[in-house]
Amino acid sequence: MPDAIVEVSHLTKRFGDFTAVNDVSFSVARGQIFAFLGPNGAGKSTTIKILTTLLNPTAGEITLNGFDALHDKDNARKSFGIVFQDQSLDDELTAYENMEFHAVLYGINTEVRKKNIHELLVLVELWDRKDSLVKTFSGGMKRRLEIARGLLHHPKIFFLDEPTQGLDPQTRNHIWHYVKNLSEEKGVTIFFTTHYLEEAQEYAQRIAIMDHGNIITEGTLEDILKKTGEKTLEAAFLKLTGSDIREESASSLEAMRRHRQMRGH
Amino acid sequence: MNAIYILWLRELKRYSRSRSRMIGSLGQPILFLFALGFGLGPVFQRAGQGNYFQFLGPGVIAMSILFTAIFGGIQVIWDKQFGFLKETLVAPVPRWQIMLGKTFGGATIAVLQGVVVLILATIFGFRPELGLLVLALTFMLLIALFFTGLGISIASVLADINGFQIIMNFLVQPVFFLSGALFPLNNLPKVISNITAVDPLTYGVDGIRGTLTGASHFGLAIDITVLLILVMIILTIGATLFSRIEA
Ligand SMILES: Nc1ncnc2c1ncn2[C@@H]1O[C@H](COP(=O)(O)OP(=O)(O)O)[C@@H](O)[C@H]1O
Ligand SMILES: [Mg+2]
């Protein structure tokens, strides 16, 4: 791809003898909104954790914003922001302190820090709650704060792993409003996963569908609809991934525990 | 370096906001001072060993530092479970700096706790000499750093909090009881004496006792050298294990 900001080639991740990501290759163009879809357990979060340097792959190569994400980690890390699938705020700190913590870790100097924090907390409508402890926040407020925090260091790529999961339609709408603006005005590349297929249908410029660790299709919405002969993304998705129910995997920690028990450790 | 500072600050903020942790951690030292101090004091005196509070004070100070430090280090497991660890692990900061910041934070809290217990002990009748107070604080800091580092090292390899009880019963409690915090080190049976000699806390207790009461078993130079080496080793191990965490 001419101007790819995310390039993944032959990525594989095994946990023991279970293959969570199986020789996956794809790329995302700079400035694009990219939807990464798939049923529970497909391997989406695992892929995102590897892309964001949290997990080491078993094999494969990754380039983020021109940096080798496996060897030049710090430069790769500066290039992206992330909202994880599971909450990752410090509940015992205030909203402002969570933002400040992030800013210091990313080396943002005091003046820029104050300005950026103010701007972002206003954007996600949390400025008036900036001094409240995060443990007093609702799920939607926490999500908005995580989005603000992820943008604090002006990343070029923004990873959002199920950012709207479990939120009411109003909050989801707001979140998509910020994200879309970000893409249009700042040219930030958006890489998101969701189970609300209408979000992908409406906002994504390119879609990849993953199942059992493999990317089974990739293209624009039109490509995928044409290929499957369906009228909606949801129908195409079900056609491609089958209709049997996948168990919701608990947090990766729990998965690890189960995995160990299975193997008799 | 700012990263180390902000991680240190976070530990202190979390601690200062947790009244229950602050008050709860004073219960054990008070119980030891009260029950052992008054309970064994008369026997100790009759055996010609002098005032037991004078002996026990440094031991209980070291105990409170040991438990606070280990507990502070183990917090990393909660950070894993509640997700916040991921936020620090994706930051463009060398992992060893994150580990050091956490260690300094946990150790600072443990030393503060030790100072509070020192003051409490004086209420019970402990009479420290304050001439070497700075050196006593140094010993407190060294054991605080060592055991916070140990806690973080352990937390880095544990998947969840289930192993915590095992660590407490088979590591932390023996380290405390076999450190000479409660009994004098001279004329011990060979087995016990060998075990106390390899217990890191022994040198901390001895150093604190030596600086605050003038009665040191090994000598302050040996105490401080052993502890400095142990702190270097554990910080290296901890930084290495912490750097390997995958979330
Ligand atoms: N740390 C781990 N240890 C063992 N298995 C894991 C671990 N993390 C994820 N898995 C397994 O890998 C598969 C993919 O998980 P994940 O990437 O979270 O899926 P998705 O995000 O697409 O729902 C699941 O079967 C999950 O149980
Ligand atoms: Mg997931």
XYZ file of C-alpha atoms and ligand atoms in Angstrom:
540
model
C 0.000 0.000 0.000
C 1.417 3.434 -0.957
C 1.052 5.275 2.354
C 0.388 2.619 4.959
C 0.651 3.738 8.581
C 0.036 0.259 10.002
C 1.679 -2.678 8.260
C 1.353 -6.179 9.633
C 2.969 -9.119 7.939
C 2.678 -12.798 8.789
C 1.682 -12.131 12.375
C 1.201 -15.241 14.510
C 0.484 -15.572 18.222
C 0.270 -18.880 20.027
C -0.668 -19.398 23.663
C 0.758 -22.828 24.412
C -0.570 -24.891 21.536
C -3.583 -22.686 20.910
C -3.160 -20.342 17.951
C -4.977 -17.061 18.655
C -3.627 -15.199 15.597
C -2.677 -17.242 12.579
C -0.284 -15.784 9.988
C -2.197 -12.553 9.533
C -1.128 -9.811 7.109
C -2.866 -6.496 6.423
C -2.233 -2.785 6.266
C -4.085 0.420 7.076
C -3.703 3.608 5.045
C -2.776 6.856 6.740
C -5.864 8.815 7.802
C -8.251 5.933 7.257
C -11.024 4.729 9.557
C -10.435 0.989 9.732
C -12.881 -1.454 11.303
C -11.492 -4.708 12.634
C -14.454 -7.020 13.100
C -15.010 -10.579 14.207
C -16.926 -12.734 16.700
C -15.748 -13.124 20.293
C -12.468 -14.958 20.505
C -11.535 -14.204 16.898
C -8.204 -12.756 17.976
C -8.912 -9.016 17.601
C -7.775 -7.924 21.056
C -4.736 -10.171 20.875
C -3.768 -8.552 17.560
C -4.253 -5.076 19.020
C -2.171 -5.950 22.093
C 0.645 -7.088 19.853
C 0.380 -3.977 17.662
C 0.549 -1.817 20.781
C 3.649 -3.593 22.225
C 1.822 -5.204 25.166
C 2.296 -8.749 23.914
C 5.184 -10.266 22.010
C 4.170 -12.131 18.865
C 5.270 -15.682 18.171
C 6.204 -14.602 14.646
C 5.683 -11.734 12.242
C 6.579 -8.124 11.603
C 4.845 -4.858 12.404
C 5.493 -1.313 11.277
C 3.647 1.578 12.926
C 4.049 5.065 11.508
C 7.279 3.899 9.882
C 8.729 2.442 13.109
C 9.407 -1.216 13.786
C 6.976 -1.939 16.630
C 8.946 -4.947 17.834
C 12.376 -3.345 18.068
C 11.877 0.424 18.114
C 9.139 0.240 20.730
C 9.353 3.730 22.182
C 8.988 5.469 18.826
C 6.132 3.164 17.925
C 4.534 3.869 21.317
C 4.659 7.619 20.786
C 2.822 7.171 17.503
C -0.382 5.639 18.830
C -3.033 6.212 21.442
C -5.211 3.405 22.714
C -8.488 2.710 24.446
C -8.329 -0.862 25.704
C -11.278 -3.230 25.724
C -11.082 -3.424 29.536
C -11.014 -0.318 31.683
C -7.512 0.985 32.374
C -7.936 4.108 34.509
C -6.712 4.547 38.065
C -9.952 4.657 40.044
C -8.290 6.220 43.079
C -7.083 9.236 41.118
C -9.183 12.108 39.787
C -9.916 12.567 36.099
C -7.364 15.371 35.967
C -4.714 13.303 37.739
C -5.209 10.436 35.297
C -4.649 12.884 32.443
C -1.625 14.410 34.152
C -0.088 11.009 34.775
C -0.378 10.181 31.092
C 1.036 13.541 30.018
C 4.108 13.139 32.196
C 4.726 9.589 30.969
C 4.568 10.855 27.393
C 6.970 13.696 28.150
C 4.548 16.540 27.437
C 5.827 19.763 29.025
C 3.808 21.596 31.672
C 2.366 24.362 29.514
C 1.259 22.194 26.618
C 0.017 19.693 29.172
C -2.355 22.155 30.831
C -3.685 23.375 27.510
C -4.184 19.886 26.062
C -5.809 18.490 29.179
C -8.228 21.398 29.330
C -9.066 21.134 25.639
C -9.674 17.390 25.752
C -11.656 17.322 28.984
C -13.890 20.033 27.542
C -14.256 18.023 24.339
C -15.459 14.914 26.169
C -17.576 17.056 28.504
C -15.779 16.119 31.700
C -14.136 19.432 32.551
C -16.596 20.154 35.364
C -15.849 16.722 36.847
C -12.076 16.977 36.507
C -11.474 16.844 40.262
C -13.750 13.892 40.972
C -12.250 10.506 41.683
C -12.704 8.209 38.708
C -14.357 5.589 40.918
C -17.386 7.877 41.099
C -17.775 7.855 37.280
C -20.305 5.919 35.202
C -19.127 3.526 32.486
C -19.758 6.111 29.789
C -17.807 8.814 31.618
C -14.868 6.465 32.106
C -14.893 5.636 28.419
C -14.906 9.312 27.464
C -12.047 9.974 29.849
C -10.057 7.113 28.328
C -10.625 8.597 24.893
C -9.426 12.011 26.062
C -6.400 10.447 27.700
C -5.513 8.429 24.621
C -5.448 11.604 22.531
C -3.409 13.705 24.924
C -0.088 13.166 23.180
C -1.567 13.768 19.701
C -1.123 10.239 18.364
C -1.083 9.524 14.637
C -2.960 6.248 15.111
C -5.807 5.728 17.548
C -6.676 2.158 18.533
C -10.137 1.672 20.013
C -10.956 -1.854 21.206
C -14.750 -2.052 21.565
C -14.948 1.588 22.689
C -18.736 1.673 22.730
C -19.407 -1.730 24.304
C -22.183 -1.532 26.890
C -22.859 2.180 26.450
C -26.210 3.831 25.820
C -26.995 5.140 22.307
C -26.462 8.770 23.385
C -22.936 8.116 24.634
C -22.106 5.967 21.621
C -23.263 8.762 19.402
C -21.085 11.278 21.207
C -18.067 9.040 21.031
C -18.472 8.547 17.307
C -18.878 12.261 16.892
C -15.443 12.919 18.472
C -13.808 10.084 16.608
C -15.130 11.156 13.239
C -13.997 14.728 13.845
C -10.588 13.508 14.813
C -10.257 11.675 11.563
C -11.610 14.514 9.414
C -9.904 17.455 11.088
C -6.655 16.030 12.394
C -6.185 13.189 9.924
C -5.715 10.675 12.742
C -5.884 7.063 11.596
C -8.620 5.183 13.450
C -8.341 1.440 14.087
C -11.398 0.158 15.920
C -13.239 -3.016 16.831
C -16.939 -3.261 17.609
C -19.801 -5.718 17.779
C -22.230 -2.984 16.672
C -21.934 -3.627 12.961
C -23.947 -0.529 12.085
C -21.046 1.525 13.484
C -18.665 -0.121 11.053
C -21.159 0.215 8.232
C -21.588 3.915 8.894
C -18.082 5.099 9.758
C -15.478 2.661 8.439
C -13.730 3.346 5.156
C -12.238 -0.118 5.163
C -13.240 -3.289 6.987
C -11.413 -6.486 7.879
C -13.251 -9.478 9.323
C -11.341 -11.922 11.467
C -12.403 -15.361 12.649
C -10.482 -18.099 14.463
C -7.282 -16.113 14.174
C -7.513 -15.561 10.414
C -8.587 -12.543 8.401
C -11.326 -14.010 6.247
C -12.166 -10.922 4.244
C -10.955 -7.379 3.799
C -12.121 -4.435 1.719
C -14.586 -1.558 1.553
C -18.179 -2.051 2.630
C -19.184 -2.275 -1.032
C -16.532 -4.927 -1.726
C -17.779 -7.075 1.136
C -21.449 -6.689 0.257
C -20.727 -7.514 -3.363
C -18.588 -10.523 -2.492
C -21.280 -12.006 -0.239
C -24.292 -10.861 -2.234
C -25.870 -9.420 0.926
C -27.501 -6.065 1.575
C -26.192 -5.275 5.051
C -22.866 -5.716 6.766
C -24.583 -7.760 9.464
C -25.927 -10.266 6.938
C -22.531 -10.449 5.240
C -20.821 -10.926 8.602
C -23.112 -13.792 9.568
C -22.687 -15.402 6.195
C -18.919 -15.254 6.518
C -18.551 -16.254 10.156
C -21.508 -18.641 10.549
C -24.260 -18.289 13.093
C -23.132 -20.456 15.997
C -22.595 -18.581 19.248
C -19.073 -17.887 20.496
C -18.391 -17.730 24.191
C -17.452 -14.317 25.425
C -13.885 -14.753 26.578
C -13.298 -13.193 29.978
C -10.348 -10.925 30.517
C -7.120 -12.320 29.156
C -6.017 -13.070 32.704
C -8.931 -15.348 33.170
C -8.288 -16.939 29.808
C -4.747 -17.570 30.925
C -5.943 -19.155 34.142
C -8.338 -21.417 32.324
C -5.675 -22.297 29.843
C -3.307 -23.295 32.655
C -5.934 -25.399 34.363
C -6.661 -27.152 31.102
C -3.035 -28.003 30.709
C -2.878 -29.177 34.298
C -0.451 -26.638 35.761
C 13.220 10.773 35.213
C 9.831 12.516 35.291
C 8.297 9.098 34.830
C 9.909 7.889 38.052
C 8.573 10.937 39.851
C 4.978 10.611 38.634
C 4.873 6.919 39.553
C 6.240 7.738 42.989
C 3.621 10.459 43.372
C 0.823 8.116 42.339
C 1.751 5.619 45.068
C 1.741 8.376 47.686
C -1.587 9.787 46.519
C -3.222 6.389 46.570
C -1.864 5.744 50.036
C -2.891 9.102 51.466
C -6.426 8.496 50.178
C -6.742 5.095 51.785
C -7.528 5.745 55.456
C -8.233 2.084 56.059
C -4.805 1.058 54.791
C -3.130 3.679 56.989
C -4.962 2.748 60.169
C -5.121 -0.973 59.449
C -1.375 -1.231 59.132
C -0.881 0.124 62.665
C -2.899 -2.664 64.261
C -0.230 -5.343 64.007
C 2.673 -3.286 65.461
C 0.510 -2.117 68.339
C -0.517 -5.689 69.093
C 3.089 -6.858 69.086
C 4.234 -4.015 71.325
C 1.356 -4.583 73.696
C 1.219 -8.369 73.896
C 4.904 -9.224 73.578
C 6.177 -6.110 75.298
C 4.107 -6.581 78.408
C 3.844 -10.359 78.088
C 7.502 -11.305 77.630
C 9.055 -8.200 79.167
C 9.290 -9.625 82.702
C 10.894 -12.891 81.509
C 13.356 -10.960 79.375
C 14.292 -8.772 82.321
C 14.738 -11.757 84.660
C 17.026 -13.381 82.097
C 19.269 -10.390 82.536
C 18.638 -8.948 79.042
C 17.356 -5.559 80.202
C 14.233 -3.702 79.143
C 12.377 -5.713 76.479
C 10.732 -2.629 74.920
C 14.211 -1.326 74.251
C 14.914 -4.544 72.368
C 11.507 -4.998 70.758
C 11.076 -1.414 69.475
C 13.478 -1.752 66.506
C 12.058 -5.198 65.718
C 8.515 -3.901 65.478
C 9.632 -0.916 63.386
C 11.321 -3.334 60.971
C 8.232 -5.543 60.981
C 5.916 -2.726 59.966
C 8.308 -1.720 57.181
C 8.533 -5.322 55.970
C 4.771 -5.784 55.718
C 4.025 -2.341 54.286
C 6.777 -2.717 51.688
C 5.786 -6.201 50.531
C 2.159 -5.154 50.401
C 3.065 -2.035 48.409
C 5.042 -4.072 45.892
C 2.307 -6.655 45.531
C -0.069 -3.842 44.464
C 1.259 -4.444 40.959
C -1.036 -7.474 40.831
C -4.037 -5.253 41.464
C -2.835 -2.924 38.750
C -2.751 -5.947 36.479
C -6.219 -7.054 37.496
C -7.826 -3.627 37.361
C -6.208 -2.814 34.048
C -4.205 0.266 34.971
C -0.909 -1.510 34.423
C -1.572 -1.523 30.661
C -1.593 2.265 30.666
C 1.947 2.315 32.061
C 3.161 -0.558 29.886
C 2.300 1.119 26.561
C 3.929 4.415 27.551
C 7.142 5.373 25.751
C 9.176 4.980 28.929
C 11.735 2.286 29.740
C 10.086 -0.279 31.969
C 12.870 -0.122 34.554
C 11.951 3.497 35.227
C 8.360 2.502 35.885
C 9.553 -0.240 38.214
C 11.869 2.164 40.062
C 9.139 4.782 40.454
C 6.838 2.200 41.984
C 9.616 0.925 44.236
C 10.489 4.398 45.493
C 6.797 5.129 46.103
C 6.223 1.918 48.026
C 9.459 2.344 49.988
C 8.645 5.938 50.943
C 5.311 4.818 52.376
C 6.980 1.974 54.264
C 9.543 4.328 55.828
C 6.786 6.762 56.835
C 5.007 3.848 58.406
C 8.206 2.875 60.232
C 8.542 6.387 61.630
C 4.969 6.322 62.892
C 5.665 3.002 64.632
C 8.870 4.441 66.110
C 6.815 7.217 67.672
C 4.178 4.734 68.867
C 6.868 2.569 70.441
C 8.065 5.480 72.563
C 4.583 5.656 74.058
C 5.050 2.055 75.192
C 8.379 2.864 76.799
C 10.909 2.509 73.987
C 13.678 5.098 74.541
C 15.737 5.523 71.354
C 19.018 7.431 71.187
C 18.552 9.959 68.416
C 22.202 10.732 67.681
C 22.293 8.305 64.747
C 18.701 8.910 63.646
C 19.733 9.671 60.062
C 21.565 6.376 59.875
C 18.580 4.598 61.407
C 16.369 6.120 58.701
C 18.857 4.914 56.110
C 18.507 1.363 57.402
C 14.748 1.747 57.321
C 14.928 2.962 53.727
C 17.176 0.083 52.678
C 14.856 -2.616 53.981
C 11.887 -0.701 52.564
C 13.522 -0.650 49.123
C 14.510 -4.288 49.349
C 11.094 -5.604 50.300
C 9.149 -3.333 47.951
C 11.443 -4.545 45.172
C 10.846 -8.130 46.281
C 7.078 -7.552 46.277
C 7.201 -6.127 42.746
C 9.391 -9.001 41.568
C 6.911 -11.530 42.931
C 3.925 -9.615 41.555
C 5.549 -9.493 38.128
C 5.503 -13.265 37.826
C 2.165 -14.018 39.548
C -0.859 -14.045 37.259
C -3.328 -13.090 39.967
C -3.810 -12.546 43.667
C -4.388 -16.237 44.459
C -0.725 -16.853 45.275
C -0.629 -13.991 47.758
C -1.504 -16.054 50.836
C 1.240 -18.556 50.078
C 3.758 -15.734 49.801
C 2.649 -14.282 53.121
C 2.752 -17.580 55.004
C 5.820 -19.170 53.504
C 7.968 -16.148 52.805
C 7.031 -12.982 54.649
C 6.118 -14.474 58.032
C 9.301 -16.606 58.255
C 11.394 -13.627 57.172
C 9.907 -11.695 60.051
C 10.013 -14.342 62.779
C 13.548 -15.498 61.928
C 15.090 -12.036 61.709
C 16.006 -11.423 65.322
C 13.201 -8.872 65.574
C 11.796 -10.655 68.643
C 14.776 -12.471 70.189
C 18.511 -11.774 70.599
C 20.854 -13.415 68.095
C 23.547 -14.546 70.531
C 23.691 -18.116 71.845
C 21.119 -19.405 69.352
C 21.092 -23.088 68.281
C 23.199 -23.509 65.147
C 20.227 -24.161 62.801
C 18.366 -21.021 63.788
C 21.497 -18.960 63.801
C 22.304 -20.032 60.222
C 18.805 -19.224 59.062
C 18.832 -15.792 60.671
C 22.145 -15.081 58.984
C 20.625 -15.519 55.506
C 17.482 -13.552 56.320
C 17.811 -10.067 54.780
C 15.612 -8.528 57.460
C 18.109 -9.614 60.141
C 20.570 -6.991 58.921
C 17.888 -4.323 58.873
C 16.732 -5.112 62.385
C 20.331 -5.212 63.570
C 21.116 -1.904 61.890
C 18.070 -0.149 63.294
C 18.737 -1.608 66.735
C 22.371 -0.640 66.549
C 21.666 2.958 65.566
C 18.769 3.506 67.963
C 19.976 1.583 71.029
C 23.686 1.027 70.458
C 23.364 -2.782 70.570
C 24.346 -4.235 67.206
C 25.177 -7.912 66.676
C 27.074 -7.792 63.366
C 28.244 -4.189 63.463
C 26.736 -1.342 61.420
C 29.322 -1.568 58.635
C 28.429 -5.162 57.860
C 24.711 -4.441 58.149
C 24.811 -1.565 55.700
C 27.072 -3.348 53.207
C 24.902 -6.453 53.115
C 21.729 -4.402 52.671
C 23.205 -2.200 49.929
C 24.243 -5.255 47.943
C 20.856 -6.918 48.444
C 19.019 -3.779 47.324
C 21.105 -3.585 44.133
C 20.425 -7.231 43.383
C 16.685 -7.081 43.990
C 16.242 -3.875 41.967
C 18.023 -5.509 39.043
C 15.915 -8.647 39.307
C 12.731 -6.645 39.782
C 13.418 -4.383 36.806
C 14.133 -7.407 34.635
C 11.005 -9.311 35.684
C 8.848 -6.213 35.448
C 10.126 -5.519 31.933
C 8.986 -8.959 30.864
C 5.359 -8.509 31.903
C 2.895 -9.049 29.098
C -0.684 -7.916 29.502
N -3.134 -14.599 27.663
C -3.845 -15.560 27.047
N -3.590 -16.864 27.290
C -4.278 -17.853 26.672
N -5.248 -17.630 25.761
C -5.551 -16.349 25.471
C -4.874 -15.246 26.091
N -5.384 -14.089 25.593
C -6.333 -14.465 24.716
N -6.443 -15.799 24.640
C -7.370 -16.559 23.763
O -7.151 -16.142 22.432
C -8.376 -16.072 21.720
C -8.541 -14.690 21.114
O -8.850 -13.778 22.136
P -9.075 -12.233 21.853
O -7.963 -11.727 21.026
O -9.308 -11.586 23.173
O -10.423 -12.267 21.007
P -11.386 -11.081 20.568
O -10.835 -9.798 21.053
O -11.452 -11.181 19.081
O -12.717 -11.398 21.199
C -9.469 -16.439 22.697
O -9.781 -17.793 22.529
C -8.831 -16.215 24.056
O -9.378 -17.067 25.032
Mg -11.590 -8.419 22.344
